Short mmCIF file of C-alpha atoms in Angstrom, two decimals:
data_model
loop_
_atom_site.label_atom_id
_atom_site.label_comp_id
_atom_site.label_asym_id
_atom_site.label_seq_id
_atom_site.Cartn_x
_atom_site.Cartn_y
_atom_site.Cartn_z
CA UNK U 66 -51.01 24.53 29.34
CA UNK U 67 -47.96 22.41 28.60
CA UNK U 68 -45.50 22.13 26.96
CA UNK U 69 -43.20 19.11 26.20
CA UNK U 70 -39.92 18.97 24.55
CA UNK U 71 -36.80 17.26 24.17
CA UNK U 72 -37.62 13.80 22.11
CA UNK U 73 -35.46 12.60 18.95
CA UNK U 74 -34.32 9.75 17.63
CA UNK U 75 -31.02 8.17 19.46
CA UNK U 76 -29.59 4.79 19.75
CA UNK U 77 -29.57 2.15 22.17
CA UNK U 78 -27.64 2.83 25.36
CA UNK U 79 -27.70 6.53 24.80
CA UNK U 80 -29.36 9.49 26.77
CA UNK U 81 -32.21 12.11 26.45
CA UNK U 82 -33.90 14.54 28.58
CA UNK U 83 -37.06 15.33 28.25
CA UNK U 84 -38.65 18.99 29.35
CA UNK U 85 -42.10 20.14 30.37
CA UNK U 86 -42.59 23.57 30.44
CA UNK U 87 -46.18 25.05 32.27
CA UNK U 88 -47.81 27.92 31.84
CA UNK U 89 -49.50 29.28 34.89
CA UNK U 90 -48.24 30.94 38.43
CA UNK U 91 -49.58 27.52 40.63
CA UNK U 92 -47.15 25.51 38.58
CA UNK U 93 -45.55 24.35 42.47
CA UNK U 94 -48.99 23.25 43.33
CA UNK U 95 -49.35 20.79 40.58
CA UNK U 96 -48.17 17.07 40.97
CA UNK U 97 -46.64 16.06 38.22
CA UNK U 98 -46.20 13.10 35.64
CA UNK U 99 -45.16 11.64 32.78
CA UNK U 100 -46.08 9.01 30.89
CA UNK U 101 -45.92 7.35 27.12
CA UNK U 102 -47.32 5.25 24.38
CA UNK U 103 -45.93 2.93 22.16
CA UNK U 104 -47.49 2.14 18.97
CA UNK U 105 -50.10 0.02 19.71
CA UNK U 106 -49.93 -0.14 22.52
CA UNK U 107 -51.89 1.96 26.03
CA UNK U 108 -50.63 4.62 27.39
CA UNK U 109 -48.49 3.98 30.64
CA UNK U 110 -47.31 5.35 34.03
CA UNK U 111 -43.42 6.35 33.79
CA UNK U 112 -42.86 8.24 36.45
CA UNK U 113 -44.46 11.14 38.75
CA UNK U 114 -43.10 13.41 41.29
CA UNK U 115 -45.02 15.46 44.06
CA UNK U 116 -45.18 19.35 44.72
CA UNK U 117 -41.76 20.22 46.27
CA UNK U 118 -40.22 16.90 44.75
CA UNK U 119 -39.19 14.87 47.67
CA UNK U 120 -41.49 12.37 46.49
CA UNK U 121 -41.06 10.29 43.83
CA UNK U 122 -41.73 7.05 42.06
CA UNK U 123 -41.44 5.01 38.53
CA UNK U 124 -42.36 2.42 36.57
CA UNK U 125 -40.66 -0.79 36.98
CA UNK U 126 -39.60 -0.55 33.51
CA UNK U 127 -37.81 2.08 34.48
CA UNK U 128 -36.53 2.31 37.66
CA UNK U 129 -32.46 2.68 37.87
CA UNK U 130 -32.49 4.45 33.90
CA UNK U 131 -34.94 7.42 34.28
CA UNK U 132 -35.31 10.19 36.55
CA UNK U 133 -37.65 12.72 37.19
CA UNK U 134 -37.07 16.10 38.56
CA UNK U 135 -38.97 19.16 38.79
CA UNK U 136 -37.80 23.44 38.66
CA UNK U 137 -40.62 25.43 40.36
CA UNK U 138 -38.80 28.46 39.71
CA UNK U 139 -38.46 27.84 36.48
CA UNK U 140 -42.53 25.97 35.79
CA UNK U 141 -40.51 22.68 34.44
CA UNK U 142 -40.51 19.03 35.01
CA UNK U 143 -38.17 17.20 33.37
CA UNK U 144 -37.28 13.79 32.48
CA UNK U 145 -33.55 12.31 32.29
CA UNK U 146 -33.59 8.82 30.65
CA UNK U 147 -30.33 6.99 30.62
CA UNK U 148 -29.48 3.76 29.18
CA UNK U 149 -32.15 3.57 26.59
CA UNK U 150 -33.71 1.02 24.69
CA UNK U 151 -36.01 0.39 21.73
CA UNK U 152 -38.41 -0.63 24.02
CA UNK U 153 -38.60 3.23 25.17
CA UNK U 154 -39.94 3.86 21.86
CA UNK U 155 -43.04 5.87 22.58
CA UNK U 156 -44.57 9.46 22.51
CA UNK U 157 -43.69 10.70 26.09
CA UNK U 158 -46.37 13.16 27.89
CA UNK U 159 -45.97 14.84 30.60
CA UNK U 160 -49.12 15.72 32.91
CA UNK U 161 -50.19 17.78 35.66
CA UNK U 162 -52.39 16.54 38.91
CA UNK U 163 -53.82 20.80 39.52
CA UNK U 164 -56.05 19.67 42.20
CA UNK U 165 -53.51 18.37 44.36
CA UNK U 166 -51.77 18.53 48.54
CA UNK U 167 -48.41 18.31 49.67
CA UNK U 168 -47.04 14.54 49.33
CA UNK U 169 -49.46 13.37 47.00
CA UNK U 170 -48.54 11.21 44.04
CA UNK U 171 -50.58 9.54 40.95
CA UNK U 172 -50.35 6.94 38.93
CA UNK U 173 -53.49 6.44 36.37
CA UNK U 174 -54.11 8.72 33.62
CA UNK U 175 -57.43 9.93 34.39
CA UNK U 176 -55.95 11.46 37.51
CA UNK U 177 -54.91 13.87 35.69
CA UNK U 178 -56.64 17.19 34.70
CA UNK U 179 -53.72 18.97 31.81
CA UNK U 180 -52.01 17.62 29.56
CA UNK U 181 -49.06 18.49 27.06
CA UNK U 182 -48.74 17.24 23.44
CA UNK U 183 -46.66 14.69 24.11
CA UNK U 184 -42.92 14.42 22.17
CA UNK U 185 -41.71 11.24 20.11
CA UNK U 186 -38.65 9.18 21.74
CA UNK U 187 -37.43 6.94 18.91
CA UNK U 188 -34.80 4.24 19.89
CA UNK U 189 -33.23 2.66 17.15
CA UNK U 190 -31.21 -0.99 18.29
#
């Protein structure tokens, strides 16, 4: 199970960090993602990060503004986006690959197995 948190309503320029908390003891196992939707609009990749987090990548979109960072100790991924935009408007989700090995990163939805609830990221111009 997971857990997302963190999402508000902030204005352009300004900074939020999302968290994703996961219950479980293989939590360091997982690779781990998040992604979002916009109102209508699909949902897309923003970023994912691999087992012991020296792998990483991101969306063009955001590359430079958001970064992703995992606590194993602690079962949390989280999500620090700087510089914000309306175009970040979306409900964020984070996601977890439980099937995975050392190194390996994912970028489509359907590679992933769990799922949190997903938090709203409003931001206003």
């Amino acid at each position: 199970q997971l857990q997302a948190s963190g999402g508000g309503l902030v204005q352009a320029g300004d900074s939020l960090k999302l968290s994703c908390v996961a219950s479980g003891r293989t939590f360091s196992r997982y690779t781990m993602g998040w992604f979002r939707q916009a109102p209508g609009k699909e949902r897309e990749f923003v970023a994912v990060i691999s087992w012991g987090g020296t792998i990483r990548y991101y969306a063009d979109s955001v590359k430079g503004r958001f970064t992703i960072s995992r606590d194993n100790a602690e079962n949390t991924v989280y999500l620090q986006m700087n510089k914000l935009n309306p175009e970040d408007t979306a409900q964020y989700y984070c996601a977890a690959r439980t099937a995975s090995v050392a190194g390996a990163v994912y970028f489509r939805d359907y590679d992933y197995d769990l799922w949190g609830q997903g938090t709203l990221v409003t931001v206003s111009s």
